[in-house]
């Protein structure tokens, strides 16, 4: 283990950084940490020790390889049952604001956080292979944060984002260990439903309700199957339907409400972005052919 990357334990329960902080602790004895809560997410990656986590008044005995995620406002503290072995763990703090910025890149970054908030399931068990990969990514991040190498800030961001996405993937795959055939059937069912309801409510929330699955799982299915976000997929389908209707001599003002566009300006922008010309230019071009 890389002792030079260890940090002396502090009872500080607030962040100094605006985005994230990470620590590697190894202690035989700790002064009692009182029950407390944070305004940020707190990850524990448990390595060793006889420790119980108390989260929202429920006890969770820890075992090596456990990953713990404590969301903002959740009351918690750790209890060391004996000091025969050191209490070793990584602690990773990350703000809600930083997580929200990642969600703007992809909803995949938010799956784990949302899962914990909804289910109140805070502990995730991993095997040796999976945890070794996590540990490698954590050490890489800590090492980079302590370095002065060229590109340090950019590399740190990459390491943080990679770690978060990797954790989301681990938990998602634990929750949805489905076969490729089941995944394909779900995707096909969703695609058919979308095709038949282009004028209806195709929000992720409604699709999740119709198919009894998580909206984050639906987003994941479409990204894997098409390379597109589900929003992009639905928009392309609606635009294609509008285009075909225009070819069928339906007026532009009648077309866009028929296929789920709320107003002309959003339809106009999407159509021009997809086909390179405006709806009117497209219609006029067909007339001249």
PDB file of C-alpha atoms in Angstrom:
ATOM      1  CA  UNK A   1       0.000   0.000   0.000  1.00  0.00           C
ATOM      2  CA  UNK A   2       1.254   3.483  -0.817  1.00  0.00           C
ATOM      3  CA  UNK A   3       1.921   4.912   2.638  1.00  0.00           C
ATOM      4  CA  UNK A   4       3.184   8.203   1.230  1.00  0.00           C
ATOM      5  CA  UNK A   5      -0.328   8.925  -0.048  1.00  0.00           C
ATOM      6  CA  UNK A   6      -1.925   8.586   3.390  1.00  0.00           C
ATOM      7  CA  UNK A   7      -3.479  11.588   5.125  1.00  0.00           C
ATOM      8  CA  UNK A   8      -3.588  12.305   8.857  1.00  0.00           C
ATOM      9  CA  UNK A   9      -7.184  12.040   9.988  1.00  0.00           C
ATOM     10  CA  UNK A  10      -9.063  15.239  10.739  1.00  0.00           C
ATOM     11  CA  UNK A  11     -12.454  15.627  12.401  1.00  0.00           C
ATOM     12  CA  UNK A  12     -13.273  18.435   9.959  1.00  0.00           C
ATOM     13  CA  UNK A  13     -16.684  17.769   8.419  1.00  0.00           C
ATOM     14  CA  UNK A  14     -16.786  20.509   5.800  1.00  0.00           C
ATOM     15  CA  UNK A  15     -15.098  20.925   2.447  1.00  0.00           C
ATOM     16  CA  UNK A  16     -12.283  23.335   1.657  1.00  0.00           C
ATOM     17  CA  UNK A  17     -12.528  22.746  -2.076  1.00  0.00           C
ATOM     18  CA  UNK A  18     -15.365  23.978  -4.278  1.00  0.00           C
ATOM     19  CA  UNK A  19     -15.751  20.647  -6.092  1.00  0.00           C
ATOM     20  CA  UNK A  20     -14.241  17.544  -4.490  1.00  0.00           C
ATOM     21  CA  UNK A  21     -11.705  16.232  -1.979  1.00  0.00           C
ATOM     22  CA  UNK A  22     -10.228  12.760  -1.524  1.00  0.00           C
ATOM     23  CA  UNK A  23      -8.262  11.202   1.336  1.00  0.00           C
ATOM     24  CA  UNK A  24      -6.565   7.923   2.188  1.00  0.00           C
ATOM     25  CA  UNK A  25      -6.796   7.205   5.924  1.00  0.00           C
ATOM     26  CA  UNK A  26      -5.318   4.442   8.072  1.00  0.00           C
ATOM     27  CA  UNK A  27      -5.938   4.664  11.828  1.00  0.00           C
ATOM     28  CA  UNK A  28      -5.814   2.328  14.829  1.00  0.00           C
ATOM     29  CA  UNK A  29      -7.668   4.704  17.082  1.00  0.00           C
ATOM     30  CA  UNK A  30      -9.942   7.650  16.403  1.00  0.00           C
ATOM     31  CA  UNK A  31     -11.536  10.081  18.750  1.00  0.00           C
ATOM     32  CA  UNK A  32     -15.305   9.599  18.630  1.00  0.00           C
ATOM     33  CA  UNK A  33     -16.858  11.263  15.592  1.00  0.00           C
ATOM     34  CA  UNK A  34     -20.354  12.413  16.455  1.00  0.00           C
ATOM     35  CA  UNK A  35     -23.371  11.685  14.335  1.00  0.00           C
ATOM     36  CA  UNK A  36     -23.421  14.284  11.589  1.00  0.00           C
ATOM     37  CA  UNK A  37     -24.520  15.106   8.042  1.00  0.00           C
ATOM     38  CA  UNK A  38     -22.970  16.930   5.096  1.00  0.00           C
ATOM     39  CA  UNK A  39     -24.154  19.218   2.343  1.00  0.00           C
ATOM     40  CA  UNK A  40     -22.200  17.093  -0.160  1.00  0.00           C
ATOM     41  CA  UNK A  41     -21.930  13.428  -1.197  1.00  0.00           C
ATOM     42  CA  UNK A  42     -19.493  11.285   0.777  1.00  0.00           C
ATOM     43  CA  UNK A  43     -18.020   8.052  -0.603  1.00  0.00           C
ATOM     44  CA  UNK A  44     -16.249   5.499   1.585  1.00  0.00           C
ATOM     45  CA  UNK A  45     -14.124   2.801  -0.032  1.00  0.00           C
ATOM     46  CA  UNK A  46     -13.538   0.360   2.818  1.00  0.00           C
ATOM     47  CA  UNK A  47     -10.190  -1.462   2.900  1.00  0.00           C
ATOM     48  CA  UNK A  48      -9.705  -2.948   6.364  1.00  0.00           C
ATOM     49  CA  UNK A  49     -10.850  -2.897   9.978  1.00  0.00           C
ATOM     50  CA  UNK A  50     -13.611  -3.945  12.343  1.00  0.00           C
ATOM     51  CA  UNK A  51     -15.965  -1.067  11.707  1.00  0.00           C
ATOM     52  CA  UNK A  52     -19.695  -0.449  11.611  1.00  0.00           C
ATOM     53  CA  UNK A  53     -21.224   2.461   9.741  1.00  0.00           C
ATOM     54  CA  UNK A  54     -24.320   3.974  11.318  1.00  0.00           C
ATOM     55  CA  UNK A  55     -26.423   5.646   8.624  1.00  0.00           C
ATOM     56  CA  UNK A  56     -29.828   7.123   9.421  1.00  0.00           C
ATOM     57  CA  UNK A  57     -29.846   5.099  12.682  1.00  0.00           C
ATOM     58  CA  UNK A  58     -29.277   1.769  10.909  1.00  0.00           C
ATOM     59  CA  UNK A  59     -26.104  -0.290  11.439  1.00  0.00           C
ATOM     60  CA  UNK A  60     -24.018  -1.595   8.536  1.00  0.00           C
ATOM     61  CA  UNK A  61     -21.035  -3.855   9.434  1.00  0.00           C
ATOM     62  CA  UNK A  62     -18.293  -3.125   6.915  1.00  0.00           C
ATOM     63  CA  UNK A  63     -16.297  -5.703   5.002  1.00  0.00           C
ATOM     64  CA  UNK A  64     -13.286  -5.126   2.722  1.00  0.00           C
ATOM     65  CA  UNK A  65     -14.350  -4.049  -0.753  1.00  0.00           C
ATOM     66  CA  UNK A  66     -17.507  -2.261   0.370  1.00  0.00           C
ATOM     67  CA  UNK A  67     -18.380   1.027  -1.283  1.00  0.00           C
ATOM     68  CA  UNK A  68     -20.526   3.408   0.751  1.00  0.00           C
ATOM     69  CA  UNK A  69     -22.318   6.453  -0.612  1.00  0.00           C
ATOM     70  CA  UNK A  70     -23.839   8.866   1.895  1.00  0.00           C
ATOM     71  CA  UNK A  71     -25.996  11.538   0.271  1.00  0.00           C
ATOM     72  CA  UNK A  72     -26.374  15.114   1.534  1.00  0.00           C
ATOM     73  CA  UNK A  73     -28.335  15.504   4.788  1.00  0.00           C
ATOM     74  CA  UNK A  74     -28.088  11.804   5.736  1.00  0.00           C
ATOM     75  CA  UNK A  75     -27.025  11.405   9.375  1.00  0.00           C
ATOM     76  CA  UNK A  76     -24.107   9.021   9.874  1.00  0.00           C
ATOM     77  CA  UNK A  77     -20.944   8.135  11.778  1.00  0.00           C
ATOM     78  CA  UNK A  78     -18.449   5.270  12.000  1.00  0.00           C
ATOM     79  CA  UNK A  79     -17.894   3.025  15.046  1.00  0.00           C
ATOM     80  CA  UNK A  80     -14.580   1.170  15.408  1.00  0.00           C
ATOM     81  CA  UNK A  81     -15.294  -2.113  17.190  1.00  0.00           C
ATOM     82  CA  UNK A  82     -11.646  -2.894  18.051  1.00  0.00           C
ATOM     83  CA  UNK A  83      -8.138  -1.632  17.282  1.00  0.00           C
ATOM     84  CA  UNK A  84      -6.444  -4.916  16.398  1.00  0.00           C
ATOM     85  CA  UNK A  85      -6.343  -3.971  12.714  1.00  0.00           C
ATOM     86  CA  UNK A  86      -6.146  -0.467  11.288  1.00  0.00           C
ATOM     87  CA  UNK A  87      -9.274   1.213  10.017  1.00  0.00           C
ATOM     88  CA  UNK A  88      -8.232   1.832   6.414  1.00  0.00           C
ATOM     89  CA  UNK A  89     -10.424   3.558   3.849  1.00  0.00           C
ATOM     90  CA  UNK A  90     -10.563   6.121   1.116  1.00  0.00           C
ATOM     91  CA  UNK A  91     -12.936   9.035   1.668  1.00  0.00           C
ATOM     92  CA  UNK A  92     -14.159  10.995  -1.337  1.00  0.00           C
ATOM     93  CA  UNK A  93     -16.253  14.156  -0.989  1.00  0.00           C
ATOM     94  CA  UNK A  94     -17.998  15.703  -3.977  1.00  0.00           C
ATOM     95  CA  UNK A  95     -20.445  18.601  -4.140  1.00  0.00           C
ATOM     96  CA  UNK A  96     -23.961  18.493  -5.556  1.00  0.00           C
ATOM     97  CA  UNK A  97     -22.996  21.334  -7.874  1.00  0.00           C
ATOM     98  CA  UNK A  98     -20.184  19.303  -9.424  1.00  0.00           C
ATOM     99  CA  UNK A  99     -22.496  16.309  -9.852  1.00  0.00           C
ATOM    100  CA  UNK A 100     -25.071  18.556 -11.537  1.00  0.00           C
ATOM    101  CA  UNK A 101     -22.429  19.789 -13.963  1.00  0.00           C
ATOM    102  CA  UNK A 102     -21.662  16.176 -14.894  1.00  0.00           C
ATOM    103  CA  UNK A 103     -25.371  15.508 -15.456  1.00  0.00           C
ATOM    104  CA  UNK A 104     -25.295  18.157 -18.174  1.00  0.00           C
ATOM    105  CA  UNK A 105     -22.758  15.955 -19.963  1.00  0.00           C
ATOM    106  CA  UNK A 106     -24.674  12.710 -19.438  1.00  0.00           C
ATOM    107  CA  UNK A 107     -27.441  11.442 -17.158  1.00  0.00           C
ATOM    108  CA  UNK A 108     -25.307   8.309 -16.666  1.00  0.00           C
ATOM    109  CA  UNK A 109     -23.255  10.234 -14.097  1.00  0.00           C
ATOM    110  CA  UNK A 110     -26.343  10.665 -11.893  1.00  0.00           C
ATOM    111  CA  UNK A 111     -27.629   7.086 -11.753  1.00  0.00           C
ATOM    112  CA  UNK A 112     -25.877   6.090  -8.509  1.00  0.00           C
ATOM    113  CA  UNK A 113     -26.727   9.296  -6.650  1.00  0.00           C
ATOM    114  CA  UNK A 114     -30.396   9.071  -7.619  1.00  0.00           C
ATOM    115  CA  UNK A 115     -30.500   5.367  -6.779  1.00  0.00           C
ATOM    116  CA  UNK A 116     -29.223   6.000  -3.253  1.00  0.00           C
ATOM    117  CA  UNK A 117     -31.623   8.874  -2.642  1.00  0.00           C
ATOM    118  CA  UNK A 118     -34.631   6.835  -3.782  1.00  0.00           C
ATOM    119  CA  UNK A 119     -33.836   3.396  -2.332  1.00  0.00           C
ATOM    120  CA  UNK A 120     -31.914   4.447   0.826  1.00  0.00           C
ATOM    121  CA  UNK A 121     -29.506   1.643  -0.047  1.00  0.00           C
ATOM    122  CA  UNK A 122     -26.119   3.078   0.927  1.00  0.00           C
ATOM    123  CA  UNK A 123     -23.813   0.031   0.803  1.00  0.00           C
ATOM    124  CA  UNK A 124     -22.530  -1.758  -2.305  1.00  0.00           C
ATOM    125  CA  UNK A 125     -20.479  -4.934  -2.077  1.00  0.00           C
ATOM    126  CA  UNK A 126     -17.763  -5.620  -4.637  1.00  0.00           C
ATOM    127  CA  UNK A 127     -15.422  -8.509  -5.316  1.00  0.00           C
ATOM    128  CA  UNK A 128     -11.614  -8.374  -5.304  1.00  0.00           C
ATOM    129  CA  UNK A 129     -11.276  -7.695  -9.028  1.00  0.00           C
ATOM    130  CA  UNK A 130     -13.813  -4.870  -9.083  1.00  0.00           C
ATOM    131  CA  UNK A 131     -12.458  -3.254  -5.919  1.00  0.00           C
ATOM    132  CA  UNK A 132      -8.860  -3.441  -7.149  1.00  0.00           C
ATOM    133  CA  UNK A 133      -9.911  -1.460 -10.206  1.00  0.00           C
ATOM    134  CA  UNK A 134     -11.597   1.145  -7.998  1.00  0.00           C
ATOM    135  CA  UNK A 135      -8.524   1.297  -5.777  1.00  0.00           C
ATOM    136  CA  UNK A 136      -6.262   1.812  -8.783  1.00  0.00           C
ATOM    137  CA  UNK A 137      -8.399   4.708 -10.003  1.00  0.00           C
ATOM    138  CA  UNK A 138      -8.431   6.287  -6.523  1.00  0.00           C
ATOM    139  CA  UNK A 139      -4.654   6.054  -6.145  1.00  0.00           C
ATOM    140  CA  UNK A 140      -4.252   7.533  -9.620  1.00  0.00           C
ATOM    141  CA  UNK A 141      -6.412  10.494  -8.629  1.00  0.00           C
ATOM    142  CA  UNK A 142      -4.600  11.084  -5.317  1.00  0.00           C
ATOM    143  CA  UNK A 143      -1.220  10.780  -7.011  1.00  0.00           C
ATOM    144  CA  UNK A 144      -2.226  13.307  -9.688  1.00  0.00           C
ATOM    145  CA  UNK A 145      -3.596  15.765  -7.113  1.00  0.00           C
ATOM    146  CA  UNK A 146      -0.235  15.727  -5.336  1.00  0.00           C
ATOM    147  CA  UNK A 147       1.792  16.090  -8.503  1.00  0.00           C
ATOM    148  CA  UNK A 148       3.025  19.199 -10.295  1.00  0.00           C
ATOM    149  CA  UNK A 149       3.050  17.667 -13.748  1.00  0.00           C
ATOM    150  CA  UNK A 150       2.019  19.442 -16.926  1.00  0.00           C
ATOM    151  CA  UNK A 151      -1.735  19.146 -17.526  1.00  0.00           C
ATOM    152  CA  UNK A 152      -2.389  18.422 -13.846  1.00  0.00           C
ATOM    153  CA  UNK A 153      -5.780  20.182 -13.612  1.00  0.00           C
ATOM    154  CA  UNK A 154      -7.115  18.605 -16.807  1.00  0.00           C
ATOM    155  CA  UNK A 155      -5.913  15.153 -15.713  1.00  0.00           C
ATOM    156  CA  UNK A 156      -7.521  15.522 -12.270  1.00  0.00           C
ATOM    157  CA  UNK A 157     -10.884  16.301 -13.877  1.00  0.00           C
ATOM    158  CA  UNK A 158     -10.550  13.268 -16.130  1.00  0.00           C
ATOM    159  CA  UNK A 159      -9.685  11.048 -13.144  1.00  0.00           C
ATOM    160  CA  UNK A 160     -12.629  12.300 -11.067  1.00  0.00           C
ATOM    161  CA  UNK A 161     -15.126  11.930 -13.898  1.00  0.00           C
ATOM    162  CA  UNK A 162     -13.791   8.486 -14.763  1.00  0.00           C
ATOM    163  CA  UNK A 163     -14.065   7.333 -11.143  1.00  0.00           C
ATOM    164  CA  UNK A 164     -17.644   8.591 -10.787  1.00  0.00           C
ATOM    165  CA  UNK A 165     -18.773   7.070 -14.065  1.00  0.00           C
ATOM    166  CA  UNK A 166     -17.066   3.784 -13.186  1.00  0.00           C
ATOM    167  CA  UNK A 167     -18.937   3.617  -9.858  1.00  0.00           C
ATOM    168  CA  UNK A 168     -22.225   4.351 -11.629  1.00  0.00           C
ATOM    169  CA  UNK A 169     -21.548   1.523 -14.067  1.00  0.00           C
ATOM    170  CA  UNK A 170     -20.725  -0.958 -11.296  1.00  0.00           C
ATOM    171  CA  UNK A 171     -23.953  -0.280  -9.417  1.00  0.00           C
ATOM    172  CA  UNK A 172     -26.073  -0.168 -12.570  1.00  0.00           C
ATOM    173  CA  UNK A 173     -24.748  -3.554 -13.661  1.00  0.00           C
ATOM    174  CA  UNK A 174     -25.408  -4.960 -10.184  1.00  0.00           C
ATOM    175  CA  UNK A 175     -28.988  -3.739 -10.378  1.00  0.00           C
ATOM    176  CA  UNK A 176     -29.613  -4.808 -13.981  1.00  0.00           C
ATOM    177  CA  UNK A 177     -27.787  -8.083 -14.643  1.00  0.00           C
ATOM    178  CA  UNK A 178     -29.960  -8.716 -17.668  1.00  0.00           C
ATOM    179  CA  UNK A 179     -29.090 -10.753 -20.725  1.00  0.00           C
ATOM    180  CA  UNK A 180     -28.475  -9.127 -24.092  1.00  0.00           C
ATOM    181  CA  UNK A 181     -31.776 -10.585 -25.318  1.00  0.00           C
ATOM    182  CA  UNK A 182     -33.716  -8.948 -22.494  1.00  0.00           C
ATOM    183  CA  UNK A 183     -31.984  -5.637 -23.173  1.00  0.00           C
ATOM    184  CA  UNK A 184     -32.812  -5.911 -26.879  1.00  0.00           C
ATOM    185  CA  UNK A 185     -36.457  -6.728 -26.135  1.00  0.00           C
ATOM    186  CA  UNK A 186     -36.767  -3.707 -23.872  1.00  0.00           C
ATOM    187  CA  UNK A 187     -35.167  -1.443 -26.470  1.00  0.00           C
ATOM    188  CA  UNK A 188     -37.463  -2.773 -29.216  1.00  0.00           C
ATOM    189  CA  UNK A 189     -40.523  -2.315 -27.022  1.00  0.00           C
ATOM    190  CA  UNK A 190     -39.527   1.261 -26.260  1.00  0.00           C
ATOM    191  CA  UNK A 191     -38.794   1.991 -29.923  1.00  0.00           C
ATOM    192  CA  UNK A 192     -42.200   0.655 -30.957  1.00  0.00           C
ATOM    193  CA  UNK A 193     -43.962   2.670 -28.258  1.00  0.00           C
ATOM    194  CA  UNK A 194     -42.177   5.845 -29.346  1.00  0.00           C
ATOM    195  CA  UNK A 195     -43.070   5.228 -33.010  1.00  0.00           C
ATOM    196  CA  UNK A 196     -46.746   4.839 -32.124  1.00  0.00           C
ATOM    197  CA  UNK A 197     -46.896   7.844 -29.770  1.00  0.00           C
ATOM    198  CA  UNK A 198     -44.927  10.596 -31.461  1.00  0.00           C
ATOM    199  CA  UNK A 199     -47.707  13.046 -30.632  1.00  0.00           C
ATOM    200  CA  UNK A 200     -47.867  12.020 -26.962  1.00  0.00           C
ATOM    201  CA  UNK A 201     -45.894  12.289 -23.735  1.00  0.00           C
ATOM    202  CA  UNK A 202     -42.508  10.711 -24.408  1.00  0.00           C
ATOM    203  CA  UNK A 203     -40.747  12.058 -21.335  1.00  0.00           C
ATOM    204  CA  UNK A 204     -38.376   9.714 -19.548  1.00  0.00           C
ATOM    205  CA  UNK A 205     -40.687   9.788 -16.549  1.00  0.00           C
ATOM    206  CA  UNK A 206     -43.660   8.573 -18.592  1.00  0.00           C
ATOM    207  CA  UNK A 207     -41.657   5.919 -20.444  1.00  0.00           C
ATOM    208  CA  UNK A 208     -40.335   4.614 -17.118  1.00  0.00           C
ATOM    209  CA  UNK A 209     -43.908   4.372 -15.823  1.00  0.00           C
ATOM    210  CA  UNK A 210     -45.120   2.587 -18.958  1.00  0.00           C
ATOM    211  CA  UNK A 211     -42.325  -0.014 -18.909  1.00  0.00           C
ATOM    212  CA  UNK A 212     -41.813  -0.323 -15.127  1.00  0.00           C
ATOM    213  CA  UNK A 213     -38.084   0.406 -15.276  1.00  0.00           C
ATOM    214  CA  UNK A 214     -35.830   3.221 -14.110  1.00  0.00           C
ATOM    215  CA  UNK A 215     -35.630   6.248 -16.383  1.00  0.00           C
ATOM    216  CA  UNK A 216     -31.843   6.044 -16.038  1.00  0.00           C
ATOM    217  CA  UNK A 217     -31.952   2.471 -17.293  1.00  0.00           C
ATOM    218  CA  UNK A 218     -33.976   3.606 -20.314  1.00  0.00           C
ATOM    219  CA  UNK A 219     -31.440   6.348 -21.047  1.00  0.00           C
ATOM    220  CA  UNK A 220     -28.646   3.769 -20.755  1.00  0.00           C
ATOM    221  CA  UNK A 221     -30.418   1.313 -23.085  1.00  0.00           C
ATOM    222  CA  UNK A 222     -30.830   3.895 -25.842  1.00  0.00           C
ATOM    223  CA  UNK A 223     -27.285   5.182 -25.566  1.00  0.00           C
ATOM    224  CA  UNK A 224     -25.932   1.640 -25.863  1.00  0.00           C
ATOM    225  CA  UNK A 225     -28.290   0.614 -28.670  1.00  0.00           C
ATOM    226  CA  UNK A 226     -28.260   3.706 -30.884  1.00  0.00           C
ATOM    227  CA  UNK A 227     -25.343   5.861 -29.786  1.00  0.00           C
ATOM    228  CA  UNK A 228     -27.907   8.630 -29.234  1.00  0.00           C
ATOM    229  CA  UNK A 229     -29.556   9.991 -26.144  1.00  0.00           C
ATOM    230  CA  UNK A 230     -33.233   9.104 -25.982  1.00  0.00           C
ATOM    231  CA  UNK A 231     -34.082  12.796 -26.480  1.00  0.00           C
ATOM    232  CA  UNK A 232     -32.042  12.853 -29.693  1.00  0.00           C
ATOM    233  CA  UNK A 233     -33.681   9.618 -30.856  1.00  0.00           C
ATOM    234  CA  UNK A 234     -37.222  10.906 -30.246  1.00  0.00           C
ATOM    235  CA  UNK A 235     -36.456  14.233 -31.918  1.00  0.00           C
ATOM    236  CA  UNK A 236     -35.120  12.475 -35.028  1.00  0.00           C
ATOM    237  CA  UNK A 237     -38.225  10.273 -35.195  1.00  0.00           C
ATOM    238  CA  UNK A 238     -40.543  13.250 -34.844  1.00  0.00           C
ATOM    239  CA  UNK A 239     -38.662  15.227 -37.472  1.00  0.00           C
ATOM    240  CA  UNK A 240     -38.808  12.304 -39.905  1.00  0.00           C
ATOM    241  CA  UNK A 241     -42.568  12.051 -39.376  1.00  0.00           C
ATOM    242  CA  UNK A 242     -42.944  15.803 -39.947  1.00  0.00           C
ATOM    243  CA  UNK A 243     -40.829  15.595 -43.095  1.00  0.00           C
ATOM    244  CA  UNK A 244     -42.953  12.750 -44.487  1.00  0.00           C
ATOM    245  CA  UNK A 245     -46.149  14.640 -43.678  1.00  0.00           C
ATOM    246  CA  UNK A 246     -44.846  17.725 -45.503  1.00  0.00           C
ATOM    247  CA  UNK A 247     -44.084  15.501 -48.484  1.00  0.00           C
ATOM    248  CA  UNK A 248     -47.694  14.328 -48.235  1.00  0.00           C
ATOM    249  CA  UNK A 249     -48.804  17.934 -48.677  1.00  0.00           C
ATOM    250  CA  UNK A 250     -49.815  18.607 -45.061  1.00  0.00           C
ATOM    251  CA  UNK A 251     -49.400  22.264 -44.134  1.00  0.00           C
ATOM    252  CA  UNK A 252     -46.391  23.157 -41.994  1.00  0.00           C
ATOM    253  CA  UNK A 253     -48.573  24.844 -39.381  1.00  0.00           C
ATOM    254  CA  UNK A 254     -50.519  21.573 -38.994  1.00  0.00           C
ATOM    255  CA  UNK A 255     -47.473  19.277 -39.058  1.00  0.00           C
ATOM    256  CA  UNK A 256     -45.443  20.181 -36.009  1.00  0.00           C
ATOM    257  CA  UNK A 257     -48.253  19.893 -33.391  1.00  0.00           C
ATOM    258  CA  UNK A 258     -49.194  16.499 -34.874  1.00  0.00           C
ATOM    259  CA  UNK A 259     -45.848  15.027 -33.827  1.00  0.00           C
ATOM    260  CA  UNK A 260     -45.119  16.430 -30.407  1.00  0.00           C
ATOM    261  CA  UNK A 261     -43.442  19.780 -31.045  1.00  0.00           C
ATOM    262  CA  UNK A 262     -44.830  22.348 -28.631  1.00  0.00           C
ATOM    263  CA  UNK A 263     -44.157  25.426 -30.751  1.00  0.00           C
ATOM    264  CA  UNK A 264     -43.001  26.355 -34.220  1.00  0.00           C
ATOM    265  CA  UNK A 265     -39.703  27.931 -33.185  1.00  0.00           C
ATOM    266  CA  UNK A 266     -38.404  24.749 -31.546  1.00  0.00           C
ATOM    267  CA  UNK A 267     -39.609  22.708 -34.542  1.00  0.00           C
ATOM    268  CA  UNK A 268     -37.952  25.151 -36.953  1.00  0.00           C
ATOM    269  CA  UNK A 269     -34.592  25.025 -35.159  1.00  0.00           C
ATOM    270  CA  UNK A 270     -34.612  21.227 -34.898  1.00  0.00           C
ATOM    271  CA  UNK A 271     -35.654  20.758 -38.543  1.00  0.00           C
ATOM    272  CA  UNK A 272     -32.988  23.106 -39.875  1.00  0.00           C
ATOM    273  CA  UNK A 273     -30.316  21.507 -37.694  1.00  0.00           C
ATOM    274  CA  UNK A 274     -31.291  18.013 -38.894  1.00  0.00           C
ATOM    275  CA  UNK A 275     -31.797  18.708 -42.634  1.00  0.00           C
ATOM    276  CA  UNK A 276     -29.842  21.890 -43.261  1.00  0.00           C
ATOM    277  CA  UNK A 277     -32.825  23.863 -44.566  1.00  0.00           C
ATOM    278  CA  UNK A 278     -35.983  25.335 -43.071  1.00  0.00           C
ATOM    279  CA  UNK A 279     -39.351  23.513 -43.256  1.00  0.00           C
ATOM    280  CA  UNK A 280     -40.625  26.095 -45.784  1.00  0.00           C
ATOM    281  CA  UNK A 281     -37.510  25.741 -47.928  1.00  0.00           C
ATOM    282  CA  UNK A 282     -37.966  21.983 -47.842  1.00  0.00           C
ATOM    283  CA  UNK A 283     -41.629  22.256 -48.871  1.00  0.00           C
ATOM    284  CA  UNK A 284     -40.853  24.750 -51.654  1.00  0.00           C
ATOM    285  CA  UNK A 285     -38.090  22.492 -52.933  1.00  0.00           C
ATOM    286  CA  UNK A 286     -40.540  19.589 -53.256  1.00  0.00           C
ATOM    287  CA  UNK A 287     -42.981  21.771 -55.220  1.00  0.00           C
ATOM    288  CA  UNK A 288     -40.337  22.646 -57.788  1.00  0.00           C
ATOM    289  CA  UNK A 289     -39.309  19.029 -58.338  1.00  0.00           C
TER     290      UNK A 289
END
